[in-house]
Amino acid sequence: MASLLASTSSTKRWLFSTNHKEIGLLYIITSLAFFLVAGALALLVRWQLLFPSGGLLSASVFNQFITVHGLLMVLWVLSPLAIGFANYFIPLQIGARDLAFPRLNAMSYWLYLFGGVAMVLSFFLGSAPDLGWTLYSPQTSSRFSPFLGFNVGAAALVLLIASVTLSSVNFIVTILKMRAPGLKLKYMSSFTWAMLVTVFMMLYAFPSLLAAVIILFSDRAFGTVYFSSIQGGSLLWDNIFWFFGHPEVYIVLFPAIGLVADILPTFTRRPLYGSKYITMSMIAAAVISFMVWGHHMFITGINPQVTKLFTLTTIAVSLPFDVITISMIETLVRAKIRLKAPALFAIGSIALFIIGGITGVFLASVALDTELRGTYFVVAHFHYVMVGGAIMALIGGVYYWFPKMTGKMYDERIARIHFILSFIGFNVLYFPMFLLLDMPRRIFTYAPETGWGGLNSISTVGAFVFGLAQILLFVNIWRSRKLGTPVGPNPWESWTLEWAVSSPPPVHNFETIPTISSDGVVNFSGSTPHEVGGGHASQPTHLSQWPIVMALASFLFLLGLTTGGTLQNFLSVPGLVLSAGVVVGLVSLYGYGRETFVVQEDENLESWPFQKISRLKLGVWTFLASEIILFGVLIGAYLFVRLNPLTMSWPAVGTVFNIQHGATNTFILLTSSLTVVMAVLTARSGSRTGLIVSLLATLSLGTWFLYNKAIEWEELAVGGIFASHPLTATSYYITTGVHGVHVFAGLAMIGYLLVNAFKGKYLGGGYTTVQHFGLYWHFVDIVWVFLFPLFYLI
Amino acid sequence: MSARIPVAVFSALIAMTAGELALINLSLSASVIVTSLIGLAGVKALLIAIFFQDLKDEPRALSSVLLVGLGIAMLLMVITFLQVHTVNL
C-alpha cells in the first residue's frame, strides 16, 4: 500500500493528496500558521495600547491590523482548525475510509489557503480592510474605503465561503451516509455530533455572508447602491451580516464543545454525564442561533417590539449552554481526573467559557447593551467565548490527538507550562477589559487623563505572556514529532473508534470494516477486508492535481477581477491575472472532468435516514439547500428596500422592465426544464440520440435565455435606469446577475455532459449524472419563477 | 417513467405563467394581485420540485433539509420586514 503513495516528505504528495488525514494535517498546520500571523497582529495592537498616546502604529495601520486580526482569527483559524480535526478524525470515528468526495475536500483546503493568502495580500494593495471584522457598510463602500486591498479582501472571503460550503456538503454526506454498519447516530462520538451540527450551521449561515460580500463588491465595483442608499444602508448590512455573524459564534464554539466532551470521559474514566442532552442542547442552540442576530442591532433604531423578541431569543439561546456546562461540570465532580494537558486545556476552556457566557447574557438586555455596546466589555466577553472557550479547547485537541497523528507522545512538562502560562496570560489579558467599561473599541490611542492607562498596561503584559506561551506549543510539536516517546494505538485508553487503529493510522484507516453491535461494542472480526486503495477505487494513490489547480484558477480569477481586470483590458496586469484564471480554470475543469476518480459506494453502511439516496444526489441536494439561503437573502434585500417606507416610489409595472422580455425568458426556462427531464428519460431508456437532442435543446434554450437577458440589460443601461431608478436598478442587476451566473454555470455543465453523451456515456444506469445536473437546473428555474413576478409583474 | 406526467406538469406551468400575465391586466386590488402572483409562483416552484426534481420519491428527511433552508430564509425576510416597517429614524 505504502508503495502506491509518494513518500511522506514528497512535495507532490502534499500538493496533490486527497487523503482525508493529509488534508486534515494541512488544515491544522495552515490554521496554526494563520494563528501566528493573527496573533502577531494582536500583539502589535496591544503594544500600541500599552501606554496612553502610543506611537507605534498610525490610526490607519492600527485599524487594518485589528480588522485582519479579527477576520483571520474567526474565519481562518478557529473553524479551519476544527475542520482539520474533523478531516482527520471523523472518518476514523465513524469507521469510514475517507470523506465522501475526496477531491472536493482537497479543493476546499486549497480554496481556504488561497483565501488566506489573498487576505494577507490585501495589506500590500493600498490598504487591507480596516473597519473591523464586521465590515460595516456604508463605511466599507468605495467612497470611504477606496483601496484595492479591500476588494481583494472581498475576494478572500468569497474563496473562504466556497471552501466552507464544499466542506459542509462533504461532511454532511460523509456523516449521514458513510457510518460503519451498526453505528447509529446515537452511538456517534460527541465530536462527530458537534461537527454535524456545525456543518449544518455553516451550510445555512455562510450563504448570507456570501450575499453580503457580493452586494458589497457590486456596490464598490459597479456602482450599485444597496448599502449607500438610505433605504438599504447600514441597517440592511447589519441584518445580512449578523444573520451570518451570530450563528458563526456557535459554528466556532461547537467543535470545541464536542472536543471537550470527548476529552472529559477519557481523562475522568467515566461516561459523559448527560451526553444525550448535550447533543440535544447543541441542536437547540443551533436552531435558536438563527433567531438572535438582532441583539447586535439594539442601538440601530429598530422597532422596540422586535428588540424584545431578540432579548427573549438571546436569553433562550443561553439555556442549552447551561445544560452543556452543567453536564460537563457534573462529569468532573468527584472524578479521579488524570490531569494531563488535554484535560487541563478542556477544564480551562469550560471555566473561561462560563465567564464569557454569563457576560454575554448581560448583553441580551437592551438597557445594558445600550451602555456596553462598542466598549472593551464586549471585547472581553467575546474573547472569553472565542479564545477562552474555543481556542483553549482546540489546543487541548492538538495535545489529545497528537499521539494519534504522529505515533509519538508530546512533552507533558512543556505542555503543562504552556497551559499554566496560557491560562494566567489569558486572564491578565482579558479580565481588565471587563473593567474598561467606558473605553470604546477600535480606538488607536487614548489620552492620559482618561485613566485607562493602568488597565491597558496590565492587559498588554497579559497579551505578551499569552502570546509567547503559544511558542511552547510549536516547540513541543516540533520537538516531540522527532523525539517523542513512541505510543501504541490507544495511549489514553479512550473509547472512541479512532483509538482502535495504529498511531498514526494506515492510509486506508481500517484493515477490516468495523461493525458496531446493538450494545455499542465494536467488532473488527469477520468483516469485509478493504481492497487496496481504500475507497479510491480508481485512484489508489489518493493523488489528484486538479483540486489545487482549480483553486488556483479561482484565486487568479477573483484576484484579477477585484483589482480591476476585465477581459477587455486583458493586457493590463489585473487583466492578465484574470485571463490566466479563466484559462487555468477551463483547463482544470476539463482535467477534473476527465479524471477517473470513483469513490466506491459500499453497501450495508449505516445511512439512516438516507438509505435510498446516493451520496452524490444527497450532496447536490445539500448544496442546493445553501443556494436557497443565498437567493433568499438576495430576494430579502430586494424586499427590504422595496418595502421600506423611505422608498417613496417604485416604477410602475411595465414602465421600466419589459414584461415581454421577462415572459419570454420564463417560457424559455420552463421549456428547458422539460428538456432536461426528457434528457433524463431518454438516457434512462438507453437512447443516445434522444439524450443528445435533449441536451442540445437545453443548451440552446439556456443560451437564448442569457442572450435575451444581455439584450435587456443593455436596453436598461442605455435607457438610463441607474440615473432614474438607482435602487430598482441595483436590486434588479444584482439579483438577476447572480441568477445569470448560475445559468452560465449550468450551460458549462451541459457542455461537459454533451461531450460525454456523444461518447455514449450516461445511458442505462449511468443516467443519474444527468439527473443530478437536472436537480441544479430545475433549481435555477425555480429561482426565476419567483424573480419574474417580483421584478416584472409587481 | 413516461413523459406524460412531465408534459402535463409543463403544460400547467405554462398555463399558470399565462395566468400571471393575465392577472395583472384585471381590475383587482394590488394586494389581491400580489398575493395571487406570489401564490402562483409558489405553486409553480412546488410543481417543479415535486415532479421535475422528483422530490415526491425522495425520503422526507431530504425535504426537511430543504425546508429548514427555506424556513431560515423566510425568517430573515419576515423579521427584517418587521424592523424596516417600524424603524425609528
PDB file of N, CA and C in Angstrom, chain A residues 204 239 243 290-291 293 297 301-304 310 609-610 613 617 621 629 632-633 636 643-646 659 666-667 670-671 673-674 677 681 771 775 778-779 782 785-786 788 793-794, chain B residues 1 3 6 10 13-14 17 20-21 24 34 37-38 41-42 44-45 48 52-55 58-59 61-62 65-66 68-70 72 75-77 79-81 83-89:
ATOM      1  N   TYR A 204     -26.089  26.803   6.301  1.00  0.00           N
ATOM      2  CA  TYR A 204     -27.185  27.764   6.281  1.00  0.00           C
ATOM      3  C   TYR A 204     -26.736  29.204   6.566  1.00  0.00           C
ATOM      4  N   ASN A 239     -28.402  43.497   9.105  1.00  0.00           N
ATOM      5  CA  ASN A 239     -29.262  42.312   9.066  1.00  0.00           C
ATOM      6  C   ASN A 239     -28.578  41.149   8.362  1.00  0.00           C
ATOM      7  N   PHE A 243     -26.970  38.019  10.422  1.00  0.00           N
ATOM      8  CA  PHE A 243     -27.678  36.765  10.186  1.00  0.00           C
ATOM      9  C   PHE A 243     -26.662  35.633  10.005  1.00  0.00           C
ATOM     10  N   PHE A 290     -30.208  31.101  14.895  1.00  0.00           N
ATOM     11  CA  PHE A 290     -30.626  31.832  13.689  1.00  0.00           C
ATOM     12  C   PHE A 290     -31.724  32.852  13.994  1.00  0.00           C
ATOM     13  N   MET A 291     -32.070  32.987  15.268  1.00  0.00           N
ATOM     14  CA  MET A 291     -33.145  33.921  15.614  1.00  0.00           C
ATOM     15  C   MET A 291     -32.656  35.020  16.551  1.00  0.00           C
ATOM     16  N   TRP A 293     -29.952  37.312  15.794  1.00  0.00           N
ATOM     17  CA  TRP A 293     -28.997  38.256  15.210  1.00  0.00           C
ATOM     18  C   TRP A 293     -29.309  39.713  15.558  1.00  0.00           C
ATOM     19  N   MET A 297     -28.080  44.670  17.066  1.00  0.00           N
ATOM     20  CA  MET A 297     -28.612  45.875  16.417  1.00  0.00           C
ATOM     21  C   MET A 297     -29.526  46.674  17.346  1.00  0.00           C
ATOM     22  N   GLY A 301     -31.935  51.620  16.172  1.00  0.00           N
ATOM     23  CA  GLY A 301     -33.228  52.270  15.985  1.00  0.00           C
ATOM     24  C   GLY A 301     -34.296  51.355  15.461  1.00  0.00           C
ATOM     25  N   ILE A 302     -34.081  50.041  15.548  1.00  0.00           N
ATOM     26  CA  ILE A 302     -35.112  49.105  15.077  1.00  0.00           C
ATOM     27  C   ILE A 302     -36.282  49.093  16.055  1.00  0.00           C
ATOM     28  N   ASN A 303     -37.375  48.556  15.592  1.00  0.00           N
ATOM     29  CA  ASN A 303     -38.612  48.515  16.361  1.00  0.00           C
ATOM     30  C   ASN A 303     -38.402  47.947  17.766  1.00  0.00           C
ATOM     31  N   PRO A 304     -38.816  48.677  18.815  1.00  0.00           N
ATOM     32  CA  PRO A 304     -38.637  48.184  20.189  1.00  0.00           C
ATOM     33  C   PRO A 304     -39.300  46.832  20.429  1.00  0.00           C
ATOM     34  N   PHE A 310     -35.839  39.738  20.280  1.00  0.00           N
ATOM     35  CA  PHE A 310     -34.447  39.310  20.250  1.00  0.00           C
ATOM     36  C   PHE A 310     -33.869  39.139  21.656  1.00  0.00           C
ATOM     37  N   PRO A 609     -31.124   8.705   7.896  1.00  0.00           N
ATOM     38  CA  PRO A 609     -32.360   8.370   7.190  1.00  0.00           C
ATOM     39  C   PRO A 609     -32.246   8.498   5.663  1.00  0.00           C
ATOM     40  N   PHE A 610     -31.039   8.279   5.144  1.00  0.00           N
ATOM     41  CA  PHE A 610     -30.853   8.498   3.703  1.00  0.00           C
ATOM     42  C   PHE A 610     -30.414   7.220   2.986  1.00  0.00           C
ATOM     43  N   ILE A 613     -30.886   7.065  -1.029  1.00  0.00           N
ATOM     44  CA  ILE A 613     -30.403   8.166  -1.864  1.00  0.00           C
ATOM     45  C   ILE A 613     -28.885   8.063  -1.964  1.00  0.00           C
ATOM     46  N   LYS A 617     -26.239  12.381  -4.994  1.00  0.00           N
ATOM     47  CA  LYS A 617     -27.522  13.077  -5.023  1.00  0.00           C
ATOM     48  C   LYS A 617     -27.741  13.844  -3.713  1.00  0.00           C
ATOM     49  N   TRP A 621     -28.305  17.895  -3.374  1.00  0.00           N
ATOM     50  CA  TRP A 621     -29.434  18.485  -2.647  1.00  0.00           C
ATOM     51  C   TRP A 621     -28.951  19.364  -1.485  1.00  0.00           C
ATOM     52  N   ILE A 629     -30.668  29.670   0.657  1.00  0.00           N
ATOM     53  CA  ILE A 629     -30.371  30.792   1.558  1.00  0.00           C
ATOM     54  C   ILE A 629     -29.779  31.960   0.754  1.00  0.00           C
ATOM     55  N   GLY A 632     -32.489  33.499  -1.092  1.00  0.00           N
ATOM     56  CA  GLY A 632     -33.415  34.035  -0.095  1.00  0.00           C
ATOM     57  C   GLY A 632     -32.930  35.377   0.432  1.00  0.00           C
ATOM     58  N   VAL A 633     -31.629  35.464   0.696  1.00  0.00           N
ATOM     59  CA  VAL A 633     -31.080  36.718   1.218  1.00  0.00           C
ATOM     60  C   VAL A 633     -31.115  37.800   0.134  1.00  0.00           C
ATOM     61  N   GLY A 636     -34.537  38.838  -0.157  1.00  0.00           N
ATOM     62  CA  GLY A 636     -34.828  39.581   1.071  1.00  0.00           C
ATOM     63  C   GLY A 636     -34.307  41.011   0.988  1.00  0.00           C
ATOM     64  N   LEU A 643     -39.897  47.553   0.109  1.00  0.00           N
ATOM     65  CA  LEU A 643     -40.992  47.770   1.046  1.00  0.00           C
ATOM     66  C   LEU A 643     -40.671  48.827   2.094  1.00  0.00           C
ATOM     67  N   ASN A 644     -39.458  49.336   2.057  1.00  0.00           N
ATOM     68  CA  ASN A 644     -39.063  50.360   3.028  1.00  0.00           C
ATOM     69  C   ASN A 644     -39.922  51.599   2.848  1.00  0.00           C
ATOM     70  N   PRO A 645     -40.507  52.119   3.936  1.00  0.00           N
ATOM     71  CA  PRO A 645     -41.338  53.324   3.814  1.00  0.00           C
ATOM     72  C   PRO A 645     -40.573  54.518   3.225  1.00  0.00           C
ATOM     73  N   LEU A 646     -39.223  54.456   3.340  1.00  0.00           N
ATOM     74  CA  LEU A 646     -38.435  55.559   2.790  1.00  0.00           C
ATOM     75  C   LEU A 646     -38.336  55.487   1.262  1.00  0.00           C
ATOM     76  N   ILE A 659     -42.145  43.585 -19.855  1.00  0.00           N
ATOM     77  CA  ILE A 659     -42.797  42.328 -19.456  1.00  0.00           C
ATOM     78  C   ILE A 659     -42.561  41.242 -20.499  1.00  0.00           C
ATOM     79  N   THR A 666     -39.197  33.454 -19.105  1.00  0.00           N
ATOM     80  CA  THR A 666     -39.869  32.458 -18.253  1.00  0.00           C
ATOM     81  C   THR A 666     -40.256  31.241 -19.072  1.00  0.00           C
ATOM     82  N   PHE A 667     -40.853  31.488 -20.237  1.00  0.00           N
ATOM     83  CA  PHE A 667     -41.230  30.354 -21.094  1.00  0.00           C
ATOM     84  C   PHE A 667     -39.990  29.559 -21.520  1.00  0.00           C
ATOM     85  N   LEU A 670     -38.771  27.469 -18.447  1.00  0.00           N
ATOM     86  CA  LEU A 670     -39.697  26.365 -18.158  1.00  0.00           C
ATOM     87  C   LEU A 670     -39.546  25.257 -19.199  1.00  0.00           C
ATOM     88  N   THR A 671     -39.396  25.673 -20.454  1.00  0.00           N
ATOM     89  CA  THR A 671     -39.224  24.675 -21.513  1.00  0.00           C
ATOM     90  C   THR A 671     -37.911  23.917 -21.330  1.00  0.00           C
ATOM     91  N   SER A 673     -36.510  23.239 -18.590  1.00  0.00           N
ATOM     92  CA  SER A 673     -36.683  22.242 -17.528  1.00  0.00           C
ATOM     93  C   SER A 673     -37.287  20.958 -18.093  1.00  0.00           C
ATOM     94  N   LEU A 674     -38.243  21.126 -19.021  1.00  0.00           N
ATOM     95  CA  LEU A 674     -38.853  19.940 -19.638  1.00  0.00           C
ATOM     96  C   LEU A 674     -37.812  19.176 -20.454  1.00  0.00           C
ATOM     97  N   VAL A 677     -35.753  17.085 -18.233  1.00  0.00           N
ATOM     98  CA  VAL A 677     -36.479  15.871 -17.838  1.00  0.00           C
ATOM     99  C   VAL A 677     -36.424  14.850 -18.975  1.00  0.00           C
ATOM    100  N   LEU A 681     -35.000  11.006 -19.066  1.00  0.00           N
ATOM    101  CA  LEU A 681     -35.819   9.866 -19.511  1.00  0.00           C
ATOM    102  C   LEU A 681     -35.171   9.122 -20.671  1.00  0.00           C
ATOM    103  N   GLN A 771     -29.381  13.238 -14.188  1.00  0.00           N
ATOM    104  CA  GLN A 771     -30.408  13.543 -13.199  1.00  0.00           C
ATOM    105  C   GLN A 771     -29.877  14.539 -12.156  1.00  0.00           C
ATOM    106  N   LEU A 775     -31.241  18.390 -11.169  1.00  0.00           N
ATOM    107  CA  LEU A 775     -31.638  18.966  -9.878  1.00  0.00           C
ATOM    108  C   LEU A 775     -31.207  20.425  -9.808  1.00  0.00           C
ATOM    109  N   HIS A 778     -33.192  22.649 -12.515  1.00  0.00           N
ATOM    110  CA  HIS A 778     -34.562  22.933 -12.089  1.00  0.00           C
ATOM    111  C   HIS A 778     -34.568  23.970 -10.959  1.00  0.00           C
ATOM    112  N   PHE A 779     -33.554  23.894 -10.094  1.00  0.00           N
ATOM    113  CA  PHE A 779     -33.476  24.886  -9.016  1.00  0.00           C
ATOM    114  C   PHE A 779     -33.316  26.294  -9.600  1.00  0.00           C
ATOM    115  N   ILE A 782     -36.574  27.374 -10.717  1.00  0.00           N
ATOM    116  CA  ILE A 782     -37.445  27.774  -9.601  1.00  0.00           C
ATOM    117  C   ILE A 782     -37.138  29.210  -9.158  1.00  0.00           C
ATOM    118  N   VAL A 785     -38.721  31.551 -11.442  1.00  0.00           N
ATOM    119  CA  VAL A 785     -40.180  31.544 -11.256  1.00  0.00           C
ATOM    120  C   VAL A 785     -40.593  32.631 -10.245  1.00  0.00           C
ATOM    121  N   PHE A 786     -39.724  32.893  -9.272  1.00  0.00           N
ATOM    122  CA  PHE A 786     -40.020  33.962  -8.300  1.00  0.00           C
ATOM    123  C   PHE A 786     -39.554  35.336  -8.792  1.00  0.00           C
ATOM    124  N   PHE A 788     -39.409  36.475 -11.794  1.00  0.00           N
ATOM    125  CA  PHE A 788     -40.269  37.024 -12.860  1.00  0.00           C
ATOM    126  C   PHE A 788     -41.396  37.888 -12.283  1.00  0.00           C
ATOM    127  N   LEU A 793     -43.876  41.920 -12.727  1.00  0.00           N
ATOM    128  CA  LEU A 793     -45.339  41.961 -12.639  1.00  0.00           C
ATOM    129  C   LEU A 793     -45.859  42.688 -11.409  1.00  0.00           C
ATOM    130  N   ILE A 794     -44.987  42.997 -10.458  1.00  0.00           N
ATOM    131  CA  ILE A 794     -45.478  43.617  -9.210  1.00  0.00           C
ATOM    132  C   ILE A 794     -44.962  45.048  -9.111  1.00  0.00           C
TER     133      ILE A 794
ATOM    134  N   MET B   1     -40.620   5.505 -16.177  1.00  0.00           N
ATOM    135  CA  MET B   1     -41.458   6.695 -16.092  1.00  0.00           C
ATOM    136  C   MET B   1     -41.723   7.238 -17.502  1.00  0.00           C
ATOM    137  N   ALA B   3     -43.278  10.087 -20.358  1.00  0.00           N
ATOM    138  CA  ALA B   3     -43.178  11.543 -20.478  1.00  0.00           C
ATOM    139  C   ALA B   3     -44.509  12.230 -20.209  1.00  0.00           C
ATOM    140  N   PRO B   6     -44.494  14.610 -16.903  1.00  0.00           N
ATOM    141  CA  PRO B   6     -43.720  15.847 -17.106  1.00  0.00           C
ATOM    142  C   PRO B   6     -44.378  16.804 -18.106  1.00  0.00           C
ATOM    143  N   PHE B  10     -45.562  20.473 -17.261  1.00  0.00           N
ATOM    144  CA  PHE B  10     -45.070  21.590 -18.078  1.00  0.00           C
ATOM    145  C   PHE B  10     -46.247  22.427 -18.598  1.00  0.00           C
ATOM    146  N   LEU B  13     -47.502  24.550 -15.901  1.00  0.00           N
ATOM    147  CA  LEU B  13     -46.587  25.680 -15.632  1.00  0.00           C
ATOM    148  C   LEU B  13     -46.790  26.796 -16.652  1.00  0.00           C
ATOM    149  N   ILE B  14     -46.930  26.405 -17.904  1.00  0.00           N
ATOM    150  CA  ILE B  14     -47.133  27.396 -18.961  1.00  0.00           C
ATOM    151  C   ILE B  14     -48.479  28.102 -18.744  1.00  0.00           C
ATOM    152  N   THR B  17     -48.231  30.549 -15.947  1.00  0.00           N
ATOM    153  CA  THR B  17     -47.482  31.747 -16.358  1.00  0.00           C
ATOM    154  C   THR B  17     -48.395  32.661 -17.189  1.00  0.00           C
ATOM    155  N   GLU B  20     -50.576  34.393 -14.858  1.00  0.00           N
ATOM    156  CA  GLU B  20     -49.895  35.525 -14.191  1.00  0.00           C
ATOM    157  C   GLU B  20     -49.957  36.768 -15.073  1.00  0.00           C
ATOM    158  N   LEU B  21     -49.707  36.543 -16.376  1.00  0.00           N
ATOM    159  CA  LEU B  21     -49.720  37.683 -17.307  1.00  0.00           C
ATOM    160  C   LEU B  21     -51.124  38.278 -17.428  1.00  0.00           C
ATOM    161  N   ILE B  24     -52.390  40.572 -14.155  1.00  0.00           N
ATOM    162  CA  ILE B  24     -52.011  41.964 -13.940  1.00  0.00           C
ATOM    163  C   ILE B  24     -52.867  42.932 -14.759  1.00  0.00           C
ATOM    164  N   VAL B  34     -50.864  40.887  -5.905  1.00  0.00           N
ATOM    165  CA  VAL B  34     -49.557  40.488  -5.369  1.00  0.00           C
ATOM    166  C   VAL B  34     -49.649  39.110  -4.719  1.00  0.00           C
ATOM    167  N   LEU B  37     -50.027  36.444  -7.372  1.00  0.00           N
ATOM    168  CA  LEU B  37     -48.791  36.201  -8.138  1.00  0.00           C
ATOM    169  C   LEU B  37     -47.781  35.408  -7.322  1.00  0.00           C
ATOM    170  N   ILE B  38     -47.617  35.788  -6.053  1.00  0.00           N
ATOM    171  CA  ILE B  38     -46.666  35.056  -5.203  1.00  0.00           C
ATOM    172  C   ILE B  38     -47.179  33.625  -4.993  1.00  0.00           C
ATOM    173  N   ALA B  41     -46.508  31.647  -8.091  1.00  0.00           N
ATOM    174  CA  ALA B  41     -45.071  31.326  -8.175  1.00  0.00           C
ATOM    175  C   ALA B  41     -44.741  30.176  -7.234  1.00  0.00           C
ATOM    176  N   GLY B  42     -45.333  30.213  -6.043  1.00  0.00           N
ATOM    177  CA  GLY B  42     -45.094  29.139  -5.077  1.00  0.00           C
ATOM    178  C   GLY B  42     -45.584  27.795  -5.599  1.00  0.00           C
ATOM    179  N   LYS B  44     -45.970  26.947  -8.740  1.00  0.00           N
ATOM    180  CA  LYS B  44     -45.099  26.537  -9.851  1.00  0.00           C
ATOM    181  C   LYS B  44     -43.793  25.928  -9.311  1.00  0.00           C
ATOM    182  N   ALA B  45     -43.245  26.588  -8.288  1.00  0.00           N
ATOM    183  CA  ALA B  45     -41.998  26.076  -7.704  1.00  0.00           C
ATOM    184  C   ALA B  45     -42.219  24.680  -7.118  1.00  0.00           C
ATOM    185  N   ILE B  48     -42.414  22.066  -9.865  1.00  0.00           N
ATOM    186  CA  ILE B  48     -41.081  21.737 -10.415  1.00  0.00           C
ATOM    187  C   ILE B  48     -40.324  20.844  -9.433  1.00  0.00           C
ATOM    188  N   PHE B  52     -40.406  17.514 -11.337  1.00  0.00           N
ATOM    189  CA  PHE B  52     -39.190  17.537 -12.155  1.00  0.00           C
ATOM    190  C   PHE B  52     -37.966  17.106 -11.341  1.00  0.00           C
ATOM    191  N   GLN B  53     -37.927  17.553 -10.080  1.00  0.00           N
ATOM    192  CA  GLN B  53     -36.789  17.156  -9.239  1.00  0.00           C
ATOM    193  C   GLN B  53     -37.088  15.862  -8.470  1.00  0.00           C
ATOM    194  N   ASP B  54     -38.262  15.316  -8.714  1.00  0.00           N
ATOM    195  CA  ASP B  54     -38.648  14.025  -8.118  1.00  0.00           C
ATOM    196  C   ASP B  54     -38.629  14.026  -6.593  1.00  0.00           C
ATOM    197  N   LEU B  55     -38.909  15.158  -6.002  1.00  0.00           N
ATOM    198  CA  LEU B  55     -38.901  15.215  -4.541  1.00  0.00           C
ATOM    199  C   LEU B  55     -39.953  14.281  -3.937  1.00  0.00           C
ATOM    200  N   GLU B  58     -38.325  11.085  -2.895  1.00  0.00           N
ATOM    201  CA  GLU B  58     -37.160  11.129  -2.004  1.00  0.00           C
ATOM    202  C   GLU B  58     -37.608  11.003  -0.546  1.00  0.00           C
ATOM    203  N   PRO B  59     -36.673  10.602   0.349  1.00  0.00           N
ATOM    204  CA  PRO B  59     -37.039  10.498   1.764  1.00  0.00           C
ATOM    205  C   PRO B  59     -37.448  11.851   2.349  1.00  0.00           C
ATOM    206  N   ALA B  61     -36.686  13.134   5.040  1.00  0.00           N
ATOM    207  CA  ALA B  61     -35.562  13.832   5.686  1.00  0.00           C
ATOM    208  C   ALA B  61     -34.911  14.812   4.706  1.00  0.00           C
ATOM    209  N   LEU B  62     -34.915  14.437   3.428  1.00  0.00           N
ATOM    210  CA  LEU B  62     -34.315  15.322   2.434  1.00  0.00           C
ATOM    211  C   LEU B  62     -35.136  16.603   2.294  1.00  0.00           C
ATOM    212  N   VAL B  65     -34.301  18.955   5.070  1.00  0.00           N
ATOM    213  CA  VAL B  65     -33.081  19.753   4.899  1.00  0.00           C
ATOM    214  C   VAL B  65     -33.386  21.005   4.085  1.00  0.00           C
ATOM    215  N   LEU B  66     -34.186  20.829   3.021  1.00  0.00           N
ATOM    216  CA  LEU B  66     -34.522  21.957   2.148  1.00  0.00           C
ATOM    217  C   LEU B  66     -35.494  22.909   2.840  1.00  0.00           C
ATOM    218  N   VAL B  68     -35.776  23.459   6.014  1.00  0.00           N
ATOM    219  CA  VAL B  68     -35.058  24.246   7.021  1.00  0.00           C
ATOM    220  C   VAL B  68     -34.419  25.457   6.349  1.00  0.00           C
ATOM    221  N   GLY B  69     -33.780  25.214   5.193  1.00  0.00           N
ATOM    222  CA  GLY B  69     -33.175  26.325   4.459  1.00  0.00           C
ATOM    223  C   GLY B  69     -34.209  27.372   4.070  1.00  0.00           C
ATOM    224  N   LEU B  70     -35.332  26.874   3.583  1.00  0.00           N
ATOM    225  CA  LEU B  70     -36.401  27.792   3.177  1.00  0.00           C
ATOM    226  C   LEU B  70     -36.935  28.560   4.380  1.00  0.00           C
ATOM    227  N   ILE B  72     -35.377  29.285   7.167  1.00  0.00           N
ATOM    228  CA  ILE B  72     -34.399  30.274   7.628  1.00  0.00           C
ATOM    229  C   ILE B  72     -34.463  31.513   6.748  1.00  0.00           C
ATOM    230  N   LEU B  75     -37.559  33.424   7.580  1.00  0.00           N
ATOM    231  CA  LEU B  75     -37.419  34.076   8.888  1.00  0.00           C
ATOM    232  C   LEU B  75     -36.684  35.415   8.738  1.00  0.00           C
ATOM    233  N   LEU B  76     -35.598  35.361   7.981  1.00  0.00           N
ATOM    234  CA  LEU B  76     -34.827  36.598   7.767  1.00  0.00           C
ATOM    235  C   LEU B  76     -35.698  37.658   7.126  1.00  0.00           C
ATOM    236  N   MET B  77     -36.466  37.238   6.123  1.00  0.00           N
ATOM    237  CA  MET B  77     -37.294  38.209   5.399  1.00  0.00           C
ATOM    238  C   MET B  77     -38.365  38.797   6.316  1.00  0.00           C
ATOM    239  N   ILE B  79     -38.556  38.973   9.687  1.00  0.00           N
ATOM    240  CA  ILE B  79     -38.110  39.821  10.803  1.00  0.00           C
ATOM    241  C   ILE B  79     -37.508  41.128  10.304  1.00  0.00           C
ATOM    242  N   THR B  80     -36.767  41.068   9.210  1.00  0.00           N
ATOM    243  CA  THR B  80     -36.228  42.335   8.694  1.00  0.00           C
ATOM    244  C   THR B  80     -37.372  43.215   8.191  1.00  0.00           C
ATOM    245  N   PHE B  81     -38.412  42.592   7.672  1.00  0.00           N
ATOM    246  CA  PHE B  81     -39.577  43.350   7.218  1.00  0.00           C
ATOM    247  C   PHE B  81     -40.220  44.073   8.405  1.00  0.00           C
ATOM    248  N   GLN B  83     -38.735  44.967  11.110  1.00  0.00           N
ATOM    249  CA  GLN B  83     -37.845  46.048  11.548  1.00  0.00           C
ATOM    250  C   GLN B  83     -37.984  47.281  10.675  1.00  0.00           C
ATOM    251  N   VAL B  84     -37.957  47.048   9.396  1.00  0.00           N
ATOM    252  CA  VAL B  84     -37.883  48.178   8.482  1.00  0.00           C
ATOM    253  C   VAL B  84     -39.182  48.963   8.464  1.00  0.00           C
ATOM    254  N   HIS B  85     -40.274  48.302   8.781  1.00  0.00           N
ATOM    255  CA  HIS B  85     -41.542  49.000   8.754  1.00  0.00           C
ATOM    256  C   HIS B  85     -41.805  49.825   9.991  1.00  0.00           C
ATOM    257  N   THR B  86     -40.957  49.670  10.984  1.00  0.00           N
ATOM    258  CA  THR B  86     -41.173  50.450  12.204  1.00  0.00           C
ATOM    259  C   THR B  86     -39.895  51.106  12.671  1.00  0.00           C
ATOM    260  N   VAL B  87     -38.946  51.242  11.745  1.00  0.00           N
ATOM    261  CA  VAL B  87     -37.665  51.813  12.136  1.00  0.00           C
ATOM    262  C   VAL B  87     -37.839  53.263  12.607  1.00  0.00           C
ATOM    263  N   ASN B  88     -37.160  53.581  13.715  1.00  0.00           N
ATOM    264  CA  ASN B  88     -37.255  54.942  14.243  1.00  0.00           C
ATOM    265  C   ASN B  88     -36.092  55.767  13.715  1.00  0.00           C
ATOM    266  N   LEU B  89     -36.327  56.498  12.650  1.00  0.00           N
ATOM    267  CA  LEU B  89     -35.226  57.281  12.083  1.00  0.00           C
ATOM    268  C   LEU B  89     -35.364  58.744  12.436  1.00  0.00           C
TER     269      LEU B  89
END
